[in-house]
mmCIF file of C-alpha atoms and ligand atoms in Angstrom:
data_model
loop_
_atom_site.group_PDB
_atom_site.id
_atom_site.type_symbol
_atom_site.label_atom_id
_atom_site.label_comp_id
_atom_site.label_asym_id
_atom_site.label_seq_id
_atom_site.Cartn_x
_atom_site.Cartn_y
_atom_site.Cartn_z
ATOM 1 C CA MET A 1 -38.796 -146.196 -150.154
ATOM 2 C CA LYS A 2 -35.631 -146.369 -152.167
ATOM 3 C CA ILE A 3 -35.416 -149.503 -154.305
ATOM 4 C CA ILE A 4 -32.133 -150.862 -155.650
ATOM 5 C CA LYS A 5 -32.522 -153.586 -158.273
ATOM 6 C CA THR A 6 -29.753 -156.131 -158.717
ATOM 7 C CA GLU A 7 -29.176 -158.813 -161.295
ATOM 8 C CA ASN A 8 -29.115 -161.724 -158.894
ATOM 9 C CA TYR A 9 -28.688 -162.895 -155.299
ATOM 10 C CA ASP A 10 -24.941 -162.403 -155.309
ATOM 11 C CA MET A 11 -25.226 -158.763 -156.378
ATOM 12 C CA MET A 12 -28.022 -158.179 -153.852
ATOM 13 C CA SER A 13 -25.717 -159.500 -151.144
ATOM 14 C CA ARG A 14 -22.806 -157.300 -152.272
ATOM 15 C CA LYS A 15 -24.958 -154.143 -152.401
ATOM 16 C CA ALA A 16 -26.491 -154.858 -148.991
ATOM 17 C CA ALA A 17 -23.053 -155.532 -147.497
ATOM 18 C CA ASN A 18 -21.796 -152.239 -148.948
ATOM 19 C CA ILE A 19 -24.633 -150.347 -147.256
ATOM 20 C CA ILE A 20 -23.893 -152.021 -143.914
ATOM 21 C CA ALA A 21 -20.165 -151.402 -144.416
ATOM 22 C CA ALA A 22 -20.827 -147.703 -145.034
ATOM 23 C CA GLN A 23 -22.754 -147.575 -141.754
ATOM 24 C CA ILE A 24 -19.870 -149.243 -139.890
ATOM 25 C CA ILE A 25 -17.272 -146.943 -141.470
ATOM 26 C CA ASN A 26 -19.305 -143.808 -140.786
ATOM 27 C CA LYS A 27 -20.084 -144.770 -137.191
ATOM 28 C CA SER A 28 -17.700 -147.331 -135.739
ATOM 29 C CA ASN A 29 -19.873 -147.930 -132.670
ATOM 30 C CA SER A 30 -23.106 -148.416 -134.619
ATOM 31 C CA VAL A 31 -25.918 -150.542 -133.282
ATOM 32 C CA LEU A 32 -26.845 -152.974 -136.046
ATOM 33 C CA GLY A 33 -30.169 -154.773 -136.037
ATOM 34 C CA LEU A 34 -29.555 -158.166 -137.616
ATOM 35 C CA ALA A 35 -31.699 -160.788 -139.309
ATOM 36 C CA THR A 36 -31.565 -164.513 -139.943
ATOM 37 C CA GLY A 37 -33.002 -166.726 -142.689
ATOM 38 C CA SER A 38 -31.443 -167.743 -145.971
ATOM 39 C CA THR A 39 -31.608 -164.241 -147.506
ATOM 40 C CA PRO A 40 -28.861 -162.520 -145.424
ATOM 41 C CA ILE A 41 -26.311 -165.364 -145.591
ATOM 42 C CA GLY A 42 -24.602 -163.895 -148.682
ATOM 43 C CA THR A 43 -24.568 -160.425 -147.115
ATOM 44 C CA TYR A 44 -22.841 -161.777 -144.009
ATOM 45 C CA LYS A 45 -20.330 -163.688 -146.179
ATOM 46 C CA ARG A 46 -19.432 -160.490 -147.984
ATOM 47 C CA LEU A 47 -19.082 -158.564 -144.694
ATOM 48 C CA ILE A 48 -16.696 -161.285 -143.466
ATOM 49 C CA GLU A 49 -14.649 -160.915 -146.662
ATOM 50 C CA MET A 50 -14.488 -157.146 -146.200
ATOM 51 C CA TYR A 51 -13.359 -157.649 -142.600
ATOM 52 C CA LYS A 52 -10.684 -160.132 -143.685
ATOM 53 C CA GLU A 53 -9.486 -157.733 -146.376
ATOM 54 C CA GLY A 54 -8.975 -155.150 -143.625
ATOM 55 C CA ASP A 55 -11.781 -152.852 -144.716
ATOM 56 C CA LEU A 56 -14.066 -153.284 -141.711
ATOM 57 C CA ASP A 57 -13.653 -153.270 -137.963
ATOM 58 C CA PHE A 58 -16.399 -154.677 -135.727
ATOM 59 C CA ILE A 59 -14.628 -154.081 -132.414
ATOM 60 C CA ASP A 60 -17.026 -151.335 -131.252
ATOM 61 C CA ILE A 61 -20.102 -152.608 -133.096
ATOM 62 C CA LYS A 62 -23.129 -153.663 -131.094
ATOM 63 C CA THR A 63 -25.905 -155.837 -132.448
ATOM 64 C CA ALA A 64 -29.491 -156.739 -131.643
ATOM 65 C CA ASN A 65 -31.147 -159.549 -133.549
ATOM 66 C CA LEU A 66 -34.764 -159.475 -134.591
ATOM 67 C CA ASP A 67 -35.959 -162.756 -133.232
ATOM 68 C CA GLU A 68 -35.380 -166.189 -131.740
ATOM 69 C CA TYR A 69 -37.357 -169.399 -131.533
ATOM 70 C CA LYS A 70 -38.840 -169.943 -128.092
ATOM 71 C CA GLY A 71 -37.558 -173.113 -126.494
ATOM 72 C CA LEU A 72 -34.310 -173.540 -128.431
ATOM 73 C CA THR A 73 -30.999 -173.399 -126.586
ATOM 74 C CA LYS A 74 -28.015 -171.471 -127.979
ATOM 75 C CA ASP A 75 -26.249 -174.692 -128.975
ATOM 76 C CA ASN A 76 -29.246 -175.998 -130.939
ATOM 77 C CA ASP A 77 -28.149 -175.766 -134.563
ATOM 78 C CA GLN A 78 -31.522 -174.263 -135.521
ATOM 79 C CA SER A 79 -31.419 -171.480 -132.949
ATOM 80 C CA TYR A 80 -30.839 -168.013 -134.308
ATOM 81 C CA TYR A 81 -28.001 -167.607 -131.824
ATOM 82 C CA TYR A 82 -26.255 -170.567 -133.474
ATOM 83 C CA PHE A 83 -27.013 -169.095 -136.923
ATOM 84 C CA MET A 84 -25.536 -165.702 -136.054
ATOM 85 C CA PHE A 85 -22.470 -167.172 -134.405
ATOM 86 C CA ASN A 86 -21.704 -169.425 -137.348
ATOM 87 C CA ASN A 87 -22.685 -167.112 -140.208
ATOM 88 C CA LEU A 88 -21.085 -163.911 -138.906
ATOM 89 C CA PHE A 89 -19.902 -163.454 -135.333
ATOM 90 C CA LYS A 90 -17.226 -166.156 -135.242
ATOM 91 C CA ASP A 91 -15.512 -164.783 -138.356
ATOM 92 C CA VAL A 92 -15.276 -161.075 -137.460
ATOM 93 C CA ASN A 93 -13.735 -159.233 -134.510
ATOM 94 C CA ILE A 94 -17.017 -158.494 -132.783
ATOM 95 C CA ASP A 95 -17.095 -158.772 -128.984
ATOM 96 C CA ILE A 96 -19.708 -161.449 -128.347
ATOM 97 C CA GLU A 97 -20.698 -159.479 -125.220
ATOM 98 C CA ASN A 98 -21.881 -156.753 -127.581
ATOM 99 C CA THR A 99 -24.275 -159.067 -129.421
ATOM 100 C CA ASN A 100 -27.893 -159.454 -128.345
ATOM 101 C CA ILE A 101 -30.531 -161.994 -129.296
ATOM 102 C CA PRO A 102 -33.783 -162.758 -127.465
ATOM 103 C CA ASP A 103 -33.257 -165.625 -125.018
ATOM 104 C CA GLY A 104 -35.226 -168.558 -126.400
ATOM 105 C CA THR A 105 -34.729 -170.509 -123.184
ATOM 106 C CA GLU A 106 -36.574 -167.976 -121.016
ATOM 107 C CA PRO A 107 -39.996 -169.534 -120.407
ATOM 108 C CA ASP A 108 -41.508 -166.342 -118.964
ATOM 109 C CA SER A 109 -42.546 -164.464 -122.109
ATOM 110 C CA LYS A 110 -43.470 -161.222 -120.381
ATOM 111 C CA LYS A 111 -40.132 -161.117 -118.580
ATOM 112 C CA GLU A 112 -38.100 -161.834 -121.716
ATOM 113 C CA CYS A 113 -40.001 -159.366 -123.900
ATOM 114 C CA GLU A 114 -39.539 -156.574 -121.347
ATOM 115 C CA ARG A 115 -35.867 -157.458 -120.895
ATOM 116 C CA TYR A 116 -35.175 -157.413 -124.632
ATOM 117 C CA GLU A 117 -37.003 -154.154 -125.208
ATOM 118 C CA LYS A 118 -34.866 -152.619 -122.446
ATOM 119 C CA VAL A 119 -31.684 -154.044 -123.999
ATOM 120 C CA ILE A 120 -32.487 -152.171 -127.220
ATOM 121 C CA SER A 121 -33.343 -148.912 -125.496
ATOM 122 C CA ASP A 122 -30.196 -149.161 -123.323
ATOM 123 C CA LEU A 123 -28.192 -149.487 -126.558
ATOM 124 C CA GLY A 124 -29.673 -146.139 -127.574
ATOM 125 C CA GLY A 125 -31.814 -147.663 -130.336
ATOM 126 C CA ILE A 126 -30.857 -149.244 -133.628
ATOM 127 C CA ASP A 127 -28.888 -147.309 -136.250
ATOM 128 C CA LEU A 128 -29.426 -149.716 -139.142
ATOM 129 C CA GLN A 129 -31.895 -152.590 -139.132
ATOM 130 C CA LEU A 130 -31.412 -155.365 -141.678
ATOM 131 C CA LEU A 131 -34.615 -157.219 -142.597
ATOM 132 C CA GLY A 132 -35.565 -160.226 -144.658
ATOM 133 C CA LEU A 133 -39.129 -160.786 -145.815
ATOM 134 C CA GLY A 134 -41.348 -163.752 -144.994
ATOM 135 C CA HIS A 135 -43.531 -165.210 -147.740
ATOM 136 C CA ASN A 136 -46.596 -163.914 -145.899
ATOM 137 C CA GLY A 137 -45.093 -160.435 -145.468
ATOM 138 C CA HIS A 138 -43.701 -160.985 -142.001
ATOM 139 C CA ILE A 139 -40.678 -159.117 -140.721
ATOM 140 C CA GLY A 140 -38.840 -160.634 -137.800
ATOM 141 C CA PHE A 141 -41.546 -163.031 -136.716
ATOM 142 C CA ASN A 142 -44.319 -160.430 -136.824
ATOM 143 C CA GLU A 143 -46.932 -162.560 -138.507
ATOM 144 C CA PRO A 144 -49.994 -161.141 -140.319
ATOM 145 C CA GLN A 145 -52.553 -160.242 -137.660
ATOM 146 C CA ASP A 146 -55.287 -157.751 -136.802
ATOM 147 C CA ASP A 147 -53.058 -155.086 -135.272
ATOM 148 C CA PHE A 148 -49.477 -153.926 -135.509
ATOM 149 C CA VAL A 149 -47.737 -154.958 -132.284
ATOM 150 C CA LYS A 150 -45.455 -152.261 -130.930
ATOM 151 C CA THR A 151 -42.867 -153.908 -128.727
ATOM 152 C CA THR A 152 -41.033 -157.220 -128.396
ATOM 153 C CA GLN A 153 -43.554 -160.025 -128.174
ATOM 154 C CA CYS A 154 -43.926 -163.780 -128.044
ATOM 155 C CA VAL A 155 -45.805 -164.928 -131.154
ATOM 156 C CA ASN A 156 -47.488 -168.102 -132.299
ATOM 157 C CA LEU A 157 -45.992 -168.972 -135.673
ATOM 158 C CA GLN A 158 -48.398 -169.424 -138.566
ATOM 159 C CA GLU A 159 -48.662 -172.778 -140.316
ATOM 160 C CA SER A 160 -47.206 -171.211 -143.492
ATOM 161 C CA THR A 161 -44.142 -169.997 -141.576
ATOM 162 C CA ILE A 162 -43.666 -173.376 -139.914
ATOM 163 C CA GLU A 163 -43.941 -174.990 -143.364
ATOM 164 C CA ALA A 164 -41.463 -172.501 -144.879
ATOM 165 C CA ASN A 165 -38.931 -173.056 -142.099
ATOM 166 C CA LYS A 166 -39.246 -176.831 -141.793
ATOM 167 C CA ARG A 167 -36.546 -177.206 -144.446
ATOM 168 C CA PHE A 168 -33.989 -176.395 -141.759
ATOM 169 C CA PHE A 169 -35.242 -179.075 -139.349
ATOM 170 C CA ASN A 170 -35.263 -182.886 -139.542
ATOM 171 C CA ASP A 171 -39.019 -182.927 -139.330
ATOM 172 C CA VAL A 172 -41.882 -180.408 -139.252
ATOM 173 C CA THR A 173 -42.734 -181.485 -135.693
ATOM 174 C CA GLU A 174 -39.355 -180.155 -134.568
ATOM 175 C CA VAL A 175 -40.111 -176.589 -135.718
ATOM 176 C CA PRO A 176 -40.919 -174.511 -132.618
ATOM 177 C CA LYS A 177 -44.470 -173.174 -132.527
ATOM 178 C CA GLN A 178 -43.555 -169.900 -130.844
ATOM 179 C CA ALA A 179 -40.873 -167.245 -131.147
ATOM 180 C CA TYR A 180 -39.760 -164.021 -129.542
ATOM 181 C CA THR A 181 -39.581 -161.116 -131.958
ATOM 182 C CA MET A 182 -38.986 -157.394 -131.890
ATOM 183 C CA GLY A 183 -42.340 -155.720 -132.412
ATOM 184 C CA ILE A 184 -43.226 -153.658 -135.460
ATOM 185 C CA GLY A 185 -42.851 -150.528 -133.303
ATOM 186 C CA THR A 186 -39.357 -151.613 -132.227
ATOM 187 C CA ILE A 187 -38.362 -152.130 -135.872
ATOM 188 C CA MET A 188 -39.907 -148.832 -136.990
ATOM 189 C CA LYS A 189 -37.832 -146.939 -134.398
ATOM 190 C CA ALA A 190 -34.603 -147.944 -136.187
ATOM 191 C CA LYS A 191 -32.968 -144.911 -137.819
ATOM 192 C CA LYS A 192 -32.407 -146.721 -141.131
ATOM 193 C CA ILE A 193 -33.934 -149.893 -142.497
ATOM 194 C CA LEU A 194 -32.425 -152.170 -145.133
ATOM 195 C CA LEU A 195 -34.806 -154.787 -146.544
ATOM 196 C CA ILE A 196 -33.277 -157.495 -148.705
ATOM 197 C CA VAL A 197 -35.395 -159.754 -150.898
ATOM 198 C CA ASN A 198 -34.567 -162.279 -153.573
ATOM 199 C CA GLY A 199 -36.300 -164.803 -155.774
ATOM 200 C CA GLU A 200 -39.486 -165.087 -157.778
ATOM 201 C CA GLY A 201 -41.258 -166.669 -154.822
ATOM 202 C CA LYS A 202 -41.242 -163.302 -153.027
ATOM 203 C CA ALA A 203 -42.345 -161.181 -156.041
ATOM 204 C CA ASP A 204 -46.063 -161.089 -155.159
ATOM 205 C CA ILE A 205 -45.546 -160.262 -151.502
ATOM 206 C CA LEU A 206 -42.900 -157.631 -152.272
ATOM 207 C CA GLU A 207 -45.341 -155.922 -154.637
ATOM 208 C CA LYS A 208 -47.901 -155.774 -151.805
ATOM 209 C CA VAL A 209 -45.279 -154.459 -149.374
ATOM 210 C CA VAL A 210 -44.318 -151.626 -151.732
ATOM 211 C CA ASN A 211 -47.597 -150.729 -153.449
ATOM 212 C CA GLY A 212 -50.357 -152.269 -151.377
ATOM 213 C CA PRO A 213 -52.365 -150.772 -148.548
ATOM 214 C CA ILE A 214 -50.610 -150.433 -145.205
ATOM 215 C CA THR A 215 -52.149 -153.216 -143.189
ATOM 216 C CA PRO A 216 -51.139 -155.568 -140.353
ATOM 217 C CA LYS A 217 -52.238 -158.378 -142.706
ATOM 218 C CA VAL A 218 -49.015 -157.574 -144.607
ATOM 219 C CA PRO A 219 -46.769 -156.555 -141.698
ATOM 220 C CA ALA A 220 -43.894 -155.245 -143.867
ATOM 221 C CA SER A 221 -46.276 -152.762 -145.570
ATOM 222 C CA ILE A 222 -45.756 -150.501 -142.524
ATOM 223 C CA LEU A 223 -42.278 -149.793 -143.894
ATOM 224 C CA GLN A 224 -43.929 -147.418 -146.385
ATOM 225 C CA LEU A 225 -44.248 -145.030 -143.431
ATOM 226 C CA HIS A 226 -40.590 -145.190 -142.378
ATOM 227 C CA PRO A 227 -38.535 -142.167 -143.517
ATOM 228 C CA ASP A 228 -35.368 -144.094 -144.423
ATOM 229 C CA VAL A 229 -35.956 -147.492 -146.017
ATOM 230 C CA THR A 230 -33.762 -149.015 -148.705
ATOM 231 C CA ILE A 231 -34.894 -152.175 -150.430
ATOM 232 C CA VAL A 232 -32.199 -154.147 -152.199
ATOM 233 C CA ALA A 233 -33.811 -156.875 -154.261
ATOM 234 C CA ASP A 234 -32.978 -158.968 -157.278
ATOM 235 C CA GLU A 235 -34.793 -158.773 -160.617
ATOM 236 C CA ALA A 236 -36.844 -161.867 -159.857
ATOM 237 C CA ALA A 237 -38.209 -160.454 -156.601
ATOM 238 C CA LEU A 238 -38.941 -157.109 -158.308
ATOM 239 C CA SER A 239 -40.600 -158.679 -161.346
ATOM 240 C CA LYS A 240 -44.104 -157.561 -160.263
ATOM 241 C CA ILE A 241 -43.089 -153.955 -159.551
ATOM 242 C CA LYS A 242 -42.919 -151.284 -162.275
ATOM 243 C CA MET A 243 -39.806 -149.191 -161.772
HETATM 244 C C1 GLP B 1 -37.877 -166.246 -141.022
HETATM 245 C C2 GLP B 1 -37.302 -165.147 -140.096
HETATM 246 C C3 GLP B 1 -37.332 -163.810 -140.765
HETATM 247 C C4 GLP B 1 -36.855 -163.984 -142.190
HETATM 248 C C5 GLP B 1 -37.898 -164.721 -142.973
HETATM 249 C C6 GLP B 1 -37.498 -165.047 -144.391
HETATM 250 O O1 GLP B 1 -38.955 -166.915 -140.496
HETATM 251 N N1 GLP B 1 -37.909 -165.048 -138.819
HETATM 252 O O2 GLP B 1 -36.556 -162.884 -140.034
HETATM 253 O O3 GLP B 1 -36.658 -162.729 -142.785
HETATM 254 O O4 GLP B 1 -38.359 -165.853 -142.279
HETATM 255 O O5 GLP B 1 -36.604 -166.102 -144.444
HETATM 256 P P1 GLP B 1 -35.759 -166.459 -145.716
HETATM 257 O O6 GLP B 1 -34.732 -165.385 -145.835
HETATM 258 O O7 GLP B 1 -35.143 -167.792 -145.396
HETATM 259 O O8 GLP B 1 -36.701 -166.489 -146.863
#
């Protein structure tokens, strides 16, 4: 795992955006795996700036997002579709037809998981997967569990995840209890992985991800086995790791 330490969140976002920009410049029809949460917002802002400055072209870019809450419609302001549209897609020249997110409104989990897995394989796989890190070590919505799940799945969210994400909702009861997420196997098939982490609150879990045993109890620890992972993290998040 290659680790890039930055002074703060802003520099983490700039470095991560540069890595994604390099991917787009090197392969204009790249398939980007995208993430939501508060961590990537600055990265997306910087990518928008680069696009507006004329340095990036998204016209042939295709995307596949990691996850989506089950039960939320696209126009719900807490859906990940809404997040992606408002934090990136609407401000760059991407063709919305080339963007993919699990369909939270599909009630048949088996059907939706199979459909989404096929979407990714039809795209030819993911060139660069951007990841944030949950406080319990989750990536996408792959919560700590007894086994690594290979393909796209419907998961029950843990109490700690519901608690962490309630800040975006009016009330904790509004946080969906289930989500669709790419499986760990789907994520591990990406050619390159870019994990971004910031803040002291993630220092303990990041240390376990990097140095701890590889275990489904810390889902992101599997990244130790991926041949091309870059972690861009700020000093606070890296404070428990000797470099
Ligand atoms: C959410 C998302 C993840 C995200 C993580 C961290 O639940 N499903 O994809 O990486 O939690 O979120 P944040 O960046 O807001 O800390």
